[in-house]
Amino acid sequence: MGEWHPESPARLQAIEDQLILARLDGLFERREAPLAELPAILRNHTPGALALVRDHTPKVDGETYPLDADTLLCSHSYQAALRAAGAALAATDAVIAGTVSNAFCSIRPPGHHARPSEPMGFCLFNNVAIAAHHALDGHGYERVAIIDFDVHHGNGTAEAFRDDPRVLMASFYQHPFYPYIEPEPCSPTSINIPVPARSKGDVVRPLITEHWLPALHAFKPEMIFISAGFDAHRDDDIGGMGLVEDDYAWITREIMAVARQHCQGRIVSCLEGGYNLSALGRSVVAHLKVLAEID
Ligand SMILES: [Zn+2]
């Protein structure tokens, strides 16, 4: 999105670097992200939203096109967005087929701010929402849960499934903060909890225990998607919260326990935010060690 932009290719390299440092890079089965099929994108997005990204992607390398003040397209953006969504779709297929027990999509651009009708906030297509639609409408699942622990509210995901009883969304997010949406009351399918800036694990963990977990157990998801943003980390200056690697490991363990109890461990986790490169890499390692049952 430009040399100055925090949503940069260095983020994925930082994850690779920390996997190597942790001597875990050889332990994971890696798959290339295919391009998403357009009908799968159009289950979540309007044709206008798709056309906005496709038609404004510059044809010349080095040019950018601003969709909003901090969401820019370069000549590779449309392909990258199709591959990010394609990774989430392929991971969903693989987990449902049972060829892998769970999957992490190391992808960018992120997705959870992308509204059904327009991209925003570094996000072009809503990868997790597209994958959730695929599990529901493509595979015939009746109940999926989406857990979002990014520091920002996943407004695009919440909007996509606001009136859909098949999807339980559980999140916490710093408030007041971008995208500056007023909190909505919790319901049986919407457990989105605002928390004040500077909140640490001692605030967040009890909220998860008290609010997310009973709702998840009552809902009995057939599959769990994670919007895995790591910008609530203490070292991340984009957010203002105080989580550390141990908190991400703890949250992942709690999600794993729900998945084991209700859906044979089926989890697809997709990278969202996380902009301090070292903290991002270390937090993803903590998340992956739990998903892979190494820790
Ligand atoms: Zn974020």
PDB file of C-alpha atoms and ligand atoms in Angstrom:
ATOM      1  CA  MET A   1       0.000   0.000   0.000  1.00  0.00           C
ATOM      2  CA  GLY A   2       3.057   2.236  -0.248  1.00  0.00           C
ATOM      3  CA  GLU A   3       6.503   2.395   1.361  1.00  0.00           C
ATOM      4  CA  TRP A   4       5.203   4.223   4.456  1.00  0.00           C
ATOM      5  CA  HIS A   5       2.273   1.911   5.117  1.00  0.00           C
ATOM      6  CA  PRO A   6       2.230  -0.397   8.191  1.00  0.00           C
ATOM      7  CA  GLU A   7       0.318  -3.092   6.245  1.00  0.00           C
ATOM      8  CA  SER A   8       3.472  -4.170   4.414  1.00  0.00           C
ATOM      9  CA  PRO A   9       4.980  -7.346   2.907  1.00  0.00           C
ATOM     10  CA  ALA A  10       7.521  -7.283   5.762  1.00  0.00           C
ATOM     11  CA  ARG A  11       4.765  -8.572   8.039  1.00  0.00           C
ATOM     12  CA  LEU A  12       4.681 -12.019   6.440  1.00  0.00           C
ATOM     13  CA  GLN A  13       8.488 -12.142   6.359  1.00  0.00           C
ATOM     14  CA  ALA A  14       8.552 -11.325  10.091  1.00  0.00           C
ATOM     15  CA  ILE A  15       6.305 -14.340  10.720  1.00  0.00           C
ATOM     16  CA  GLU A  16       8.631 -16.570   8.675  1.00  0.00           C
ATOM     17  CA  ASP A  17      11.680 -15.201  10.544  1.00  0.00           C
ATOM     18  CA  GLN A  18      10.184 -15.991  13.947  1.00  0.00           C
ATOM     19  CA  LEU A  19       9.178 -19.497  12.823  1.00  0.00           C
ATOM     20  CA  ILE A  20      12.814 -20.078  11.811  1.00  0.00           C
ATOM     21  CA  LEU A  21      14.101 -18.617  15.094  1.00  0.00           C
ATOM     22  CA  ALA A  22      11.744 -20.905  17.014  1.00  0.00           C
ATOM     23  CA  ARG A  23      12.970 -23.842  14.864  1.00  0.00           C
ATOM     24  CA  LEU A  24       9.395 -24.539  13.815  1.00  0.00           C
ATOM     25  CA  ASP A  25       9.568 -23.613  10.137  1.00  0.00           C
ATOM     26  CA  GLY A  26      10.064 -27.198   9.003  1.00  0.00           C
ATOM     27  CA  LEU A  27       7.248 -28.653  11.095  1.00  0.00           C
ATOM     28  CA  PHE A  28       4.304 -27.170   9.233  1.00  0.00           C
ATOM     29  CA  GLU A  29       2.756 -28.424   6.029  1.00  0.00           C
ATOM     30  CA  ARG A  30       2.645 -25.432   3.699  1.00  0.00           C
ATOM     31  CA  ARG A  31       0.253 -24.893   0.835  1.00  0.00           C
ATOM     32  CA  GLU A  32       0.178 -22.186  -1.811  1.00  0.00           C
ATOM     33  CA  ALA A  33      -2.852 -19.920  -1.776  1.00  0.00           C
ATOM     34  CA  PRO A  34      -4.994 -20.395  -4.880  1.00  0.00           C
ATOM     35  CA  LEU A  35      -6.979 -17.543  -6.437  1.00  0.00           C
ATOM     36  CA  ALA A  36     -10.508 -17.385  -5.031  1.00  0.00           C
ATOM     37  CA  GLU A  37     -13.333 -18.153  -7.438  1.00  0.00           C
ATOM     38  CA  LEU A  38     -15.465 -15.058  -7.969  1.00  0.00           C
ATOM     39  CA  PRO A  39     -18.803 -16.712  -6.990  1.00  0.00           C
ATOM     40  CA  ALA A  40     -17.298 -17.399  -3.543  1.00  0.00           C
ATOM     41  CA  ILE A  41     -16.382 -13.705  -3.157  1.00  0.00           C
ATOM     42  CA  LEU A  42     -19.865 -12.707  -4.301  1.00  0.00           C
ATOM     43  CA  ARG A  43     -21.499 -14.717  -1.527  1.00  0.00           C
ATOM     44  CA  ASN A  44     -20.231 -11.999   0.827  1.00  0.00           C
ATOM     45  CA  HIS A  45     -19.651  -8.944  -1.346  1.00  0.00           C
ATOM     46  CA  THR A  46     -21.773  -6.957  -3.758  1.00  0.00           C
ATOM     47  CA  PRO A  47     -20.717  -6.955  -7.416  1.00  0.00           C
ATOM     48  CA  GLY A  48     -19.929  -3.265  -6.885  1.00  0.00           C
ATOM     49  CA  ALA A  49     -17.422  -3.999  -4.107  1.00  0.00           C
ATOM     50  CA  LEU A  50     -15.688  -6.593  -6.276  1.00  0.00           C
ATOM     51  CA  ALA A  51     -15.606  -4.222  -9.242  1.00  0.00           C
ATOM     52  CA  LEU A  52     -14.203  -1.411  -7.091  1.00  0.00           C
ATOM     53  CA  VAL A  53     -11.093  -3.463  -6.280  1.00  0.00           C
ATOM     54  CA  ARG A  54     -10.767  -5.062  -9.730  1.00  0.00           C
ATOM     55  CA  ASP A  55     -11.291  -1.943 -11.824  1.00  0.00           C
ATOM     56  CA  HIS A  56      -9.201   0.451  -9.718  1.00  0.00           C
ATOM     57  CA  THR A  57      -6.164  -1.824  -9.381  1.00  0.00           C
ATOM     58  CA  PRO A  58      -3.501   0.172 -11.305  1.00  0.00           C
ATOM     59  CA  LYS A  59      -2.192  -1.388 -14.491  1.00  0.00           C
ATOM     60  CA  VAL A  60       1.292   0.084 -14.062  1.00  0.00           C
ATOM     61  CA  ASP A  61       3.801  -1.086 -11.427  1.00  0.00           C
ATOM     62  CA  GLY A  62       4.612   1.674  -8.940  1.00  0.00           C
ATOM     63  CA  GLU A  63       1.245   3.407  -9.219  1.00  0.00           C
ATOM     64  CA  THR A  64      -1.239   3.387  -6.352  1.00  0.00           C
ATOM     65  CA  TYR A  65      -4.944   4.176  -6.145  1.00  0.00           C
ATOM     66  CA  PRO A  66      -6.432   5.277  -2.789  1.00  0.00           C
ATOM     67  CA  LEU A  67      -9.806   3.688  -1.957  1.00  0.00           C
ATOM     68  CA  ASP A  68      -9.765   5.679   1.292  1.00  0.00           C
ATOM     69  CA  ALA A  69      -7.110   7.605   3.209  1.00  0.00           C
ATOM     70  CA  ASP A  70      -5.297   4.463   4.374  1.00  0.00           C
ATOM     71  CA  THR A  71      -6.447   1.753   1.954  1.00  0.00           C
ATOM     72  CA  LEU A  72      -4.480   1.810  -1.280  1.00  0.00           C
ATOM     73  CA  LEU A  73      -4.316  -0.429  -4.318  1.00  0.00           C
ATOM     74  CA  CYS A  74      -1.101  -1.204  -6.192  1.00  0.00           C
ATOM     75  CA  SER A  75      -0.819  -3.134  -9.441  1.00  0.00           C
ATOM     76  CA  HIS A  76      -0.807  -6.478  -7.563  1.00  0.00           C
ATOM     77  CA  SER A  77      -3.661  -5.731  -5.160  1.00  0.00           C
ATOM     78  CA  TYR A  78      -6.511  -7.486  -6.947  1.00  0.00           C
ATOM     79  CA  GLN A  79      -4.480 -10.690  -7.351  1.00  0.00           C
ATOM     80  CA  ALA A  80      -3.271 -10.493  -3.736  1.00  0.00           C
ATOM     81  CA  ALA A  81      -6.822 -10.015  -2.466  1.00  0.00           C
ATOM     82  CA  LEU A  82      -8.029 -13.000  -4.527  1.00  0.00           C
ATOM     83  CA  ARG A  83      -5.212 -15.129  -3.088  1.00  0.00           C
ATOM     84  CA  ALA A  84      -5.890 -14.016   0.503  1.00  0.00           C
ATOM     85  CA  ALA A  85      -9.533 -15.031   0.145  1.00  0.00           C
ATOM     86  CA  GLY A  86      -8.447 -18.110  -1.823  1.00  0.00           C
ATOM     87  CA  ALA A  87      -6.246 -19.234   1.060  1.00  0.00           C
ATOM     88  CA  ALA A  88      -9.161 -18.991   3.490  1.00  0.00           C
ATOM     89  CA  LEU A  89     -11.386 -20.940   1.075  1.00  0.00           C
ATOM     90  CA  ALA A  90      -8.795 -23.658   0.424  1.00  0.00           C
ATOM     91  CA  ALA A  91      -8.089 -23.964   4.158  1.00  0.00           C
ATOM     92  CA  THR A  92     -11.817 -24.360   4.770  1.00  0.00           C
ATOM     93  CA  ASP A  93     -12.038 -27.117   2.147  1.00  0.00           C
ATOM     94  CA  ALA A  94      -8.999 -28.918   3.591  1.00  0.00           C
ATOM     95  CA  VAL A  95     -10.228 -28.777   7.176  1.00  0.00           C
ATOM     96  CA  ILE A  96     -13.736 -29.923   6.200  1.00  0.00           C
ATOM     97  CA  ALA A  97     -12.272 -32.738   4.093  1.00  0.00           C
ATOM     98  CA  GLY A  98     -10.225 -33.746   7.128  1.00  0.00           C
ATOM     99  CA  THR A  99      -6.882 -33.712   5.313  1.00  0.00           C
ATOM    100  CA  VAL A 100      -5.671 -31.275   7.989  1.00  0.00           C
ATOM    101  CA  SER A 101      -7.147 -30.762  11.449  1.00  0.00           C
ATOM    102  CA  ASN A 102      -6.751 -26.989  11.395  1.00  0.00           C
ATOM    103  CA  ALA A 103      -5.057 -24.312   9.315  1.00  0.00           C
ATOM    104  CA  PHE A 104      -3.499 -20.868   9.650  1.00  0.00           C
ATOM    105  CA  CYS A 105      -3.636 -18.537   6.651  1.00  0.00           C
ATOM    106  CA  SER A 106      -0.589 -16.261   6.631  1.00  0.00           C
ATOM    107  CA  ILE A 107      -2.216 -13.745   4.334  1.00  0.00           C
ATOM    108  CA  ARG A 108      -2.506 -10.113   3.470  1.00  0.00           C
ATOM    109  CA  PRO A 109      -4.324  -7.869   2.843  1.00  0.00           C
ATOM    110  CA  PRO A 110      -6.403  -8.442   5.982  1.00  0.00           C
ATOM    111  CA  GLY A 111     -10.185  -8.644   5.712  1.00  0.00           C
ATOM    112  CA  HIS A 112     -12.332  -7.999   8.742  1.00  0.00           C
ATOM    113  CA  HIS A 113     -13.073  -4.296   8.078  1.00  0.00           C
ATOM    114  CA  ALA A 114     -14.162  -4.962   4.492  1.00  0.00           C
ATOM    115  CA  ARG A 115     -17.902  -4.333   4.375  1.00  0.00           C
ATOM    116  CA  PRO A 116     -20.130  -6.352   2.042  1.00  0.00           C
ATOM    117  CA  SER A 117     -20.512  -3.252  -0.121  1.00  0.00           C
ATOM    118  CA  GLU A 118     -17.082  -1.581   0.156  1.00  0.00           C
ATOM    119  CA  PRO A 119     -13.442  -2.105   1.126  1.00  0.00           C
ATOM    120  CA  MET A 120     -12.038  -0.074   4.036  1.00  0.00           C
ATOM    121  CA  GLY A 121      -9.352   0.015   6.727  1.00  0.00           C
ATOM    122  CA  PHE A 122      -6.478  -1.791   4.890  1.00  0.00           C
ATOM    123  CA  CYS A 123      -9.011  -4.534   3.907  1.00  0.00           C
ATOM    124  CA  LEU A 124     -10.186  -5.346   0.371  1.00  0.00           C
ATOM    125  CA  PHE A 125     -12.209  -8.576   0.626  1.00  0.00           C
ATOM    126  CA  ASN A 126     -13.380 -10.049   3.941  1.00  0.00           C
ATOM    127  CA  ASN A 127     -11.425 -13.312   3.922  1.00  0.00           C
ATOM    128  CA  VAL A 128     -13.002 -14.822   7.033  1.00  0.00           C
ATOM    129  CA  ALA A 129     -16.561 -13.860   6.069  1.00  0.00           C
ATOM    130  CA  ILE A 130     -16.057 -15.302   2.571  1.00  0.00           C
ATOM    131  CA  ALA A 131     -14.762 -18.552   4.084  1.00  0.00           C
ATOM    132  CA  ALA A 132     -17.645 -18.711   6.574  1.00  0.00           C
ATOM    133  CA  HIS A 133     -20.143 -18.303   3.732  1.00  0.00           C
ATOM    134  CA  HIS A 134     -18.321 -21.105   1.916  1.00  0.00           C
ATOM    135  CA  ALA A 135     -18.688 -23.445   4.905  1.00  0.00           C
ATOM    136  CA  LEU A 136     -22.386 -22.580   5.177  1.00  0.00           C
ATOM    137  CA  ASP A 137     -23.541 -22.280   1.580  1.00  0.00           C
ATOM    138  CA  GLY A 138     -20.841 -24.338  -0.126  1.00  0.00           C
ATOM    139  CA  HIS A 139     -20.591 -27.200   2.357  1.00  0.00           C
ATOM    140  CA  GLY A 140     -24.029 -27.068   3.953  1.00  0.00           C
ATOM    141  CA  TYR A 141     -22.932 -26.342   7.508  1.00  0.00           C
ATOM    142  CA  GLU A 142     -25.646 -24.874   9.700  1.00  0.00           C
ATOM    143  CA  ARG A 143     -23.638 -23.183  12.476  1.00  0.00           C
ATOM    144  CA  VAL A 144     -20.196 -21.584  12.329  1.00  0.00           C
ATOM    145  CA  ALA A 145     -18.492 -19.351  14.873  1.00  0.00           C
ATOM    146  CA  ILE A 146     -16.179 -16.453  14.039  1.00  0.00           C
ATOM    147  CA  ILE A 147     -13.801 -15.351  16.781  1.00  0.00           C
ATOM    148  CA  ASP A 148     -12.030 -12.025  16.285  1.00  0.00           C
ATOM    149  CA  PHE A 149      -9.229 -10.989  18.668  1.00  0.00           C
ATOM    150  CA  ASP A 150      -7.837  -8.115  16.593  1.00  0.00           C
ATOM    151  CA  VAL A 151      -7.577  -4.825  18.531  1.00  0.00           C
ATOM    152  CA  HIS A 152     -10.058  -3.287  16.079  1.00  0.00           C
ATOM    153  CA  HIS A 153     -13.728  -4.202  15.814  1.00  0.00           C
ATOM    154  CA  GLY A 154     -14.416  -6.517  12.858  1.00  0.00           C
ATOM    155  CA  ASN A 155     -17.164  -4.265  11.589  1.00  0.00           C
ATOM    156  CA  GLY A 156     -17.250  -5.823   8.125  1.00  0.00           C
ATOM    157  CA  THR A 157     -17.767  -9.310   9.533  1.00  0.00           C
ATOM    158  CA  ALA A 158     -20.400  -8.109  12.008  1.00  0.00           C
ATOM    159  CA  GLU A 159     -22.284  -6.394   9.184  1.00  0.00           C
ATOM    160  CA  ALA A 160     -22.111  -9.452   6.939  1.00  0.00           C
ATOM    161  CA  PHE A 161     -23.764 -11.718   9.503  1.00  0.00           C
ATOM    162  CA  ARG A 162     -25.842  -9.291  11.573  1.00  0.00           C
ATOM    163  CA  ASP A 163     -29.135 -10.985  10.782  1.00  0.00           C
ATOM    164  CA  ASP A 164     -27.802 -14.484  10.187  1.00  0.00           C
ATOM    165  CA  PRO A 165     -28.642 -16.936  12.991  1.00  0.00           C
ATOM    166  CA  ARG A 166     -26.171 -19.461  11.498  1.00  0.00           C
ATOM    167  CA  VAL A 167     -23.149 -17.393  12.587  1.00  0.00           C
ATOM    168  CA  LEU A 168     -21.978 -16.591  16.106  1.00  0.00           C
ATOM    169  CA  MET A 169     -19.424 -13.782  16.176  1.00  0.00           C
ATOM    170  CA  ALA A 170     -17.373 -13.367  19.364  1.00  0.00           C
ATOM    171  CA  SER A 171     -14.841 -10.592  19.755  1.00  0.00           C
ATOM    172  CA  PHE A 172     -13.311  -8.031  22.038  1.00  0.00           C
ATOM    173  CA  TYR A 173     -12.000  -4.757  20.690  1.00  0.00           C
ATOM    174  CA  GLN A 174     -10.532  -1.517  21.957  1.00  0.00           C
ATOM    175  CA  HIS A 175     -13.204   1.156  22.346  1.00  0.00           C
ATOM    176  CA  PRO A 176     -13.416   3.979  21.516  1.00  0.00           C
ATOM    177  CA  PHE A 177     -11.152   3.298  18.546  1.00  0.00           C
ATOM    178  CA  TYR A 178     -11.165   2.722  14.782  1.00  0.00           C
ATOM    179  CA  PRO A 179     -13.612   2.026  13.074  1.00  0.00           C
ATOM    180  CA  TYR A 180     -15.512   4.168  15.625  1.00  0.00           C
ATOM    181  CA  ILE A 181     -18.723   2.177  15.564  1.00  0.00           C
ATOM    182  CA  GLU A 182     -21.015   2.367  18.560  1.00  0.00           C
ATOM    183  CA  PRO A 183     -21.125  -0.925  20.491  1.00  0.00           C
ATOM    184  CA  GLU A 184     -24.227  -2.999  19.934  1.00  0.00           C
ATOM    185  CA  PRO A 185     -25.839  -5.036  22.713  1.00  0.00           C
ATOM    186  CA  CYS A 186     -24.767  -8.664  22.859  1.00  0.00           C
ATOM    187  CA  SER A 187     -27.169 -11.283  21.521  1.00  0.00           C
ATOM    188  CA  PRO A 188     -26.998 -15.090  21.283  1.00  0.00           C
ATOM    189  CA  THR A 189     -25.093 -14.692  17.974  1.00  0.00           C
ATOM    190  CA  SER A 190     -23.140 -11.494  18.663  1.00  0.00           C
ATOM    191  CA  ILE A 191     -20.747 -11.321  21.616  1.00  0.00           C
ATOM    192  CA  ASN A 192     -18.669  -8.302  20.642  1.00  0.00           C
ATOM    193  CA  ILE A 193     -17.218  -6.738  23.765  1.00  0.00           C
ATOM    194  CA  PRO A 194     -15.694  -3.249  23.856  1.00  0.00           C
ATOM    195  CA  VAL A 195     -12.725  -2.863  26.223  1.00  0.00           C
ATOM    196  CA  PRO A 196     -10.865   0.301  27.231  1.00  0.00           C
ATOM    197  CA  ALA A 197      -7.389   1.181  25.962  1.00  0.00           C
ATOM    198  CA  ARG A 198      -4.471  -0.207  27.982  1.00  0.00           C
ATOM    199  CA  SER A 199      -6.429  -3.360  28.902  1.00  0.00           C
ATOM    200  CA  LYS A 200      -4.143  -6.340  29.505  1.00  0.00           C
ATOM    201  CA  GLY A 201      -4.695 -10.067  29.720  1.00  0.00           C
ATOM    202  CA  ASP A 202      -6.019  -9.807  33.283  1.00  0.00           C
ATOM    203  CA  VAL A 203      -8.984  -7.856  31.882  1.00  0.00           C
ATOM    204  CA  VAL A 204      -9.444  -9.739  28.611  1.00  0.00           C
ATOM    205  CA  ARG A 205      -9.179 -13.343  29.845  1.00  0.00           C
ATOM    206  CA  PRO A 206     -12.102 -13.138  32.333  1.00  0.00           C
ATOM    207  CA  LEU A 207     -14.263 -11.479  29.661  1.00  0.00           C
ATOM    208  CA  ILE A 208     -13.599 -14.429  27.368  1.00  0.00           C
ATOM    209  CA  THR A 209     -14.344 -16.919  30.124  1.00  0.00           C
ATOM    210  CA  GLU A 210     -17.539 -15.164  31.170  1.00  0.00           C
ATOM    211  CA  HIS A 211     -18.959 -14.142  27.791  1.00  0.00           C
ATOM    212  CA  TRP A 212     -17.448 -15.981  24.815  1.00  0.00           C
ATOM    213  CA  LEU A 213     -17.186 -19.488  26.174  1.00  0.00           C
ATOM    214  CA  PRO A 214     -20.765 -20.002  27.452  1.00  0.00           C
ATOM    215  CA  ALA A 215     -22.117 -18.573  24.170  1.00  0.00           C
ATOM    216  CA  LEU A 216     -19.850 -20.824  22.109  1.00  0.00           C
ATOM    217  CA  HIS A 217     -20.833 -23.928  24.076  1.00  0.00           C
ATOM    218  CA  ALA A 218     -24.530 -23.071  23.765  1.00  0.00           C
ATOM    219  CA  PHE A 219     -24.145 -22.442  20.018  1.00  0.00           C
ATOM    220  CA  LYS A 220     -22.270 -25.701  19.317  1.00  0.00           C
ATOM    221  CA  PRO A 221     -20.424 -24.547  16.177  1.00  0.00           C
ATOM    222  CA  GLU A 222     -19.673 -27.059  13.430  1.00  0.00           C
ATOM    223  CA  MET A 223     -16.556 -25.077  12.544  1.00  0.00           C
ATOM    224  CA  ILE A 224     -14.637 -22.131  14.011  1.00  0.00           C
ATOM    225  CA  PHE A 225     -12.989 -19.313  12.090  1.00  0.00           C
ATOM    226  CA  ILE A 226     -10.528 -16.969  13.748  1.00  0.00           C
ATOM    227  CA  SER A 227      -9.866 -13.402  12.672  1.00  0.00           C
ATOM    228  CA  ALA A 228      -6.370 -13.515  14.131  1.00  0.00           C
ATOM    229  CA  GLY A 229      -5.130  -9.963  14.519  1.00  0.00           C
ATOM    230  CA  PHE A 230      -2.167  -9.382  16.795  1.00  0.00           C
ATOM    231  CA  ASP A 231      -2.337  -5.588  17.077  1.00  0.00           C
ATOM    232  CA  ALA A 232      -3.666  -5.747  20.668  1.00  0.00           C
ATOM    233  CA  HIS A 233      -0.080  -6.685  21.616  1.00  0.00           C
ATOM    234  CA  ARG A 234       1.647  -4.473  24.187  1.00  0.00           C
ATOM    235  CA  ASP A 235       4.388  -3.588  21.685  1.00  0.00           C
ATOM    236  CA  ASP A 236       2.010  -2.646  18.850  1.00  0.00           C
ATOM    237  CA  ASP A 237       1.700   1.124  18.551  1.00  0.00           C
ATOM    238  CA  ILE A 238      -1.242   0.977  16.135  1.00  0.00           C
ATOM    239  CA  GLY A 239      -3.355  -0.385  18.965  1.00  0.00           C
ATOM    240  CA  GLY A 240      -3.331   0.736  22.571  1.00  0.00           C
ATOM    241  CA  MET A 241      -3.802  -2.514  24.472  1.00  0.00           C
ATOM    242  CA  GLY A 242      -1.431  -4.670  26.512  1.00  0.00           C
ATOM    243  CA  LEU A 243      -1.695  -8.313  25.450  1.00  0.00           C
ATOM    244  CA  VAL A 244       1.437 -10.483  25.222  1.00  0.00           C
ATOM    245  CA  GLU A 245       2.299 -13.806  23.552  1.00  0.00           C
ATOM    246  CA  ASP A 246       1.035 -15.789  26.552  1.00  0.00           C
ATOM    247  CA  ASP A 247      -2.388 -14.211  26.180  1.00  0.00           C
ATOM    248  CA  TYR A 248      -2.593 -15.256  22.521  1.00  0.00           C
ATOM    249  CA  ALA A 249      -1.552 -18.790  23.475  1.00  0.00           C
ATOM    250  CA  TRP A 250      -4.202 -18.852  26.222  1.00  0.00           C
ATOM    251  CA  ILE A 251      -6.955 -17.576  23.912  1.00  0.00           C
ATOM    252  CA  THR A 252      -5.974 -20.156  21.282  1.00  0.00           C
ATOM    253  CA  ARG A 253      -6.078 -22.956  23.852  1.00  0.00           C
ATOM    254  CA  GLU A 254      -9.591 -21.921  24.918  1.00  0.00           C
ATOM    255  CA  ILE A 255     -10.760 -21.870  21.286  1.00  0.00           C
ATOM    256  CA  MET A 256      -9.129 -25.273  20.680  1.00  0.00           C
ATOM    257  CA  ALA A 257     -11.014 -26.723  23.657  1.00  0.00           C
ATOM    258  CA  VAL A 258     -14.345 -25.515  22.255  1.00  0.00           C
ATOM    259  CA  ALA A 259     -13.477 -26.845  18.798  1.00  0.00           C
ATOM    260  CA  ARG A 260     -12.501 -30.241  20.205  1.00  0.00           C
ATOM    261  CA  GLN A 261     -15.742 -30.518  22.144  1.00  0.00           C
ATOM    262  CA  HIS A 262     -18.115 -29.479  19.348  1.00  0.00           C
ATOM    263  CA  CYS A 263     -16.508 -29.826  15.926  1.00  0.00           C
ATOM    264  CA  GLN A 264     -13.626 -32.316  15.912  1.00  0.00           C
ATOM    265  CA  GLY A 265     -11.166 -29.457  16.265  1.00  0.00           C
ATOM    266  CA  ARG A 266     -12.075 -27.784  12.951  1.00  0.00           C
ATOM    267  CA  ILE A 267     -10.449 -24.321  12.973  1.00  0.00           C
ATOM    268  CA  VAL A 268      -9.374 -22.004  10.177  1.00  0.00           C
ATOM    269  CA  SER A 269      -7.397 -19.030  11.462  1.00  0.00           C
ATOM    270  CA  CYS A 270      -6.714 -16.054   9.181  1.00  0.00           C
ATOM    271  CA  LEU A 271      -4.194 -13.289   9.814  1.00  0.00           C
ATOM    272  CA  GLU A 272      -5.743  -9.857  10.254  1.00  0.00           C
ATOM    273  CA  GLY A 273      -3.722  -7.014  11.867  1.00  0.00           C
ATOM    274  CA  GLY A 274      -0.432  -6.891  13.757  1.00  0.00           C
ATOM    275  CA  TYR A 275       2.038  -4.191  12.799  1.00  0.00           C
ATOM    276  CA  ASN A 276       4.964  -4.350  15.212  1.00  0.00           C
ATOM    277  CA  LEU A 277       6.984  -6.834  13.192  1.00  0.00           C
ATOM    278  CA  SER A 278       8.717  -8.602  16.079  1.00  0.00           C
ATOM    279  CA  ALA A 279       5.592  -8.795  18.250  1.00  0.00           C
ATOM    280  CA  LEU A 280       3.570 -10.025  15.271  1.00  0.00           C
ATOM    281  CA  GLY A 281       6.031 -12.824  14.504  1.00  0.00           C
ATOM    282  CA  ARG A 282       6.341 -13.888  18.139  1.00  0.00           C
ATOM    283  CA  SER A 283       2.573 -13.832  18.665  1.00  0.00           C
ATOM    284  CA  VAL A 284       1.886 -15.895  15.544  1.00  0.00           C
ATOM    285  CA  VAL A 285       4.452 -18.448  16.767  1.00  0.00           C
ATOM    286  CA  ALA A 286       2.610 -18.649  20.115  1.00  0.00           C
ATOM    287  CA  HIS A 287      -0.720 -19.079  18.251  1.00  0.00           C
ATOM    288  CA  LEU A 288       0.673 -21.756  15.902  1.00  0.00           C
ATOM    289  CA  LYS A 289       2.364 -23.756  18.659  1.00  0.00           C
ATOM    290  CA  VAL A 290      -1.036 -24.204  20.306  1.00  0.00           C
ATOM    291  CA  LEU A 291      -2.859 -24.942  17.034  1.00  0.00           C
ATOM    292  CA  ALA A 292      -0.223 -27.542  16.165  1.00  0.00           C
ATOM    293  CA  GLU A 293      -0.264 -28.918  19.727  1.00  0.00           C
ATOM    294  CA  ILE A 294       3.469 -28.324  20.093  1.00  0.00           C
ATOM    295  CA  ASP A 295       2.897 -26.309  23.273  1.00  0.00           C
TER     296      ASP A 295
HETATM  297 ZN    ZN B   1      -6.495  -4.383  13.610  1.00  0.00          ZN
END
